[in-house]
């Protein structure tokens, strides 16, 4: 029995790792966007430009890699801005967005609609493609 549990745990780990950094398209309803808008505005997200929003924490090692990737991509582009939020300082927003692990990154359009979600560390190419989809 213990062997089966160990095999399932390893398989689950490989599956989750394979999805890390993958850009997933998010489908929003107007009511979801309307419910998130006040929380996003309170966190410092503005509706004047596309936003790369990523959740991090002091104790999160991979979050530093996300910072580097976001900085690299946004240095090439002027049409988007970065907002990094500490998950411990914004638990309500993290809960509403379904952030269960760090790092988690969202690409928001100028109307504050979630367009993409990336769990883990994205590649620069993946983040560029998410921004290109806007």
Coordinates of C-alpha atoms in Angstrom, one line a residue:
X1 CA 0.0 0.0 0.0
X2 CA 2.8 2.4 0.9
X3 CA 4.4 1.8 -2.5
X4 CA 1.2 2.7 -4.3
X5 CA 0.9 6.0 -2.3
X6 CA 4.6 6.8 -3.1
X7 CA 4.0 6.1 -6.8
X8 CA 0.9 8.3 -6.9
X9 CA 2.8 11.1 -5.1
X10 CA 5.7 11.0 -7.5
X11 CA 3.3 10.9 -10.5
X12 CA 1.4 13.9 -9.1
X13 CA 4.6 15.8 -8.6
X14 CA 5.8 15.1 -12.2
X15 CA 2.4 16.2 -13.5
X16 CA 2.3 19.4 -11.5
X17 CA 5.9 20.2 -12.5
X18 CA 5.1 19.7 -16.2
X19 CA 2.4 22.4 -15.9
X20 CA 4.7 24.9 -14.1
X21 CA 5.2 28.0 -16.1
X22 CA 2.5 27.1 -18.6
X23 CA 0.3 30.0 -19.7
X24 CA -3.4 29.2 -19.4
X25 CA -6.1 31.4 -20.9
X26 CA -8.7 32.6 -18.4
X27 CA -12.3 33.0 -19.3
X28 CA -14.0 35.7 -17.2
X29 CA -17.6 36.6 -16.7
X30 CA -18.6 40.3 -16.2
X31 CA -19.7 39.5 -12.7
X32 CA -16.3 38.0 -11.8
X33 CA -14.5 41.1 -13.2
X34 CA -16.8 43.4 -11.3
X35 CA -16.3 41.5 -8.1
X36 CA -12.5 41.6 -8.4
X37 CA -12.2 45.3 -9.5
X38 CA -12.4 46.9 -6.0
X39 CA -9.8 44.4 -4.7
X40 CA -7.5 45.0 -7.6
X41 CA -7.8 48.8 -7.3
X42 CA -7.1 48.6 -3.5
X43 CA -4.0 46.6 -4.3
X44 CA -2.6 49.3 -6.6
X45 CA -3.6 47.8 -10.0
X46 CA -4.8 50.5 -12.4
X47 CA -7.0 50.2 -15.5
X48 CA -4.9 52.5 -17.7
X49 CA -2.6 49.8 -19.1
X50 CA -2.2 46.0 -19.3
X51 CA -0.7 44.6 -16.1
X52 CA 1.4 41.6 -15.2
X53 CA 0.2 40.8 -11.7
X54 CA 2.3 38.3 -9.7
X55 CA 1.9 37.1 -6.2
X56 CA 5.0 36.4 -4.1
X57 CA 6.3 36.2 -0.6
X58 CA 9.6 36.8 1.2
X59 CA 10.0 33.1 1.8
X60 CA 9.3 32.2 -1.9
X61 CA 12.6 31.3 -3.7
X62 CA 11.1 30.9 -7.2
X63 CA 9.4 34.3 -7.0
X64 CA 12.8 36.0 -7.6
X65 CA 13.0 34.1 -10.9
X66 CA 9.5 35.5 -11.8
X67 CA 10.7 39.0 -11.0
X68 CA 13.7 38.6 -13.4
X69 CA 11.5 37.2 -16.2
X70 CA 8.8 39.9 -15.8
X71 CA 11.5 42.7 -15.7
X72 CA 13.2 41.3 -18.8
X73 CA 9.9 41.1 -20.8
X74 CA 8.6 44.5 -19.6
X75 CA 11.9 46.2 -20.4
X76 CA 11.1 45.3 -24.0
X77 CA 7.6 46.6 -23.9
X78 CA 6.1 49.9 -22.8
X79 CA 2.4 48.9 -23.0
X80 CA 2.3 46.9 -19.8
X81 CA 3.3 47.4 -16.2
X82 CA 4.2 45.1 -13.3
X83 CA 2.4 44.8 -10.0
X84 CA 3.9 42.4 -7.4
X85 CA 1.8 41.6 -4.4
X86 CA 2.8 39.8 -1.2
X87 CA 0.3 37.1 -0.7
X88 CA 0.3 37.6 3.1
X89 CA -0.6 41.3 2.6
X90 CA -3.4 40.6 0.1
X91 CA -5.1 37.4 1.2
X92 CA -8.6 38.4 0.1
X93 CA -7.5 39.1 -3.5
X94 CA -5.4 35.9 -3.6
X95 CA -8.4 33.9 -2.4
X96 CA -10.7 35.5 -5.0
X97 CA -8.2 34.8 -7.7
X98 CA -7.7 31.2 -6.5
X99 CA -4.0 31.5 -5.8
X100 CA -3.1 28.3 -4.0
X101 CA 0.7 28.2 -4.6
X102 CA 3.5 30.6 -5.3
X103 CA 4.5 32.0 -7.6
X104 CA 1.3 32.7 -9.5
X105 CA 1.1 35.3 -12.2
X106 CA -1.8 36.9 -14.1
X107 CA -1.9 39.0 -17.2
X108 CA -4.7 41.6 -17.0
X109 CA -6.0 43.7 -19.8
X110 CA -6.8 47.4 -19.5
X111 CA -10.3 46.6 -18.3
X112 CA -8.8 44.6 -15.4
X113 CA -10.0 41.3 -16.9
X114 CA -7.8 38.3 -16.3
X115 CA -6.6 37.1 -19.7
X116 CA -3.9 34.6 -18.7
X117 CA -2.8 32.7 -15.6
X118 CA 0.7 31.2 -15.0
X119 CA 1.5 28.9 -12.1
X120 CA 5.2 28.6 -11.5
X121 CA 8.0 30.5 -13.2
X122 CA 7.1 31.5 -16.8
X123 CA 9.6 31.6 -19.6
X124 CA 10.1 35.0 -21.2
X125 CA 8.6 33.6 -24.4
X126 CA 5.5 32.4 -22.6
X127 CA 5.0 35.7 -20.9
X128 CA 5.5 37.5 -24.2
X129 CA 2.9 35.3 -25.9
X130 CA 0.4 36.1 -23.1
X131 CA 1.0 39.8 -23.6
X132 CA 0.8 39.4 -27.4
X133 CA -2.7 37.8 -27.0
X134 CA -4.0 41.1 -25.6

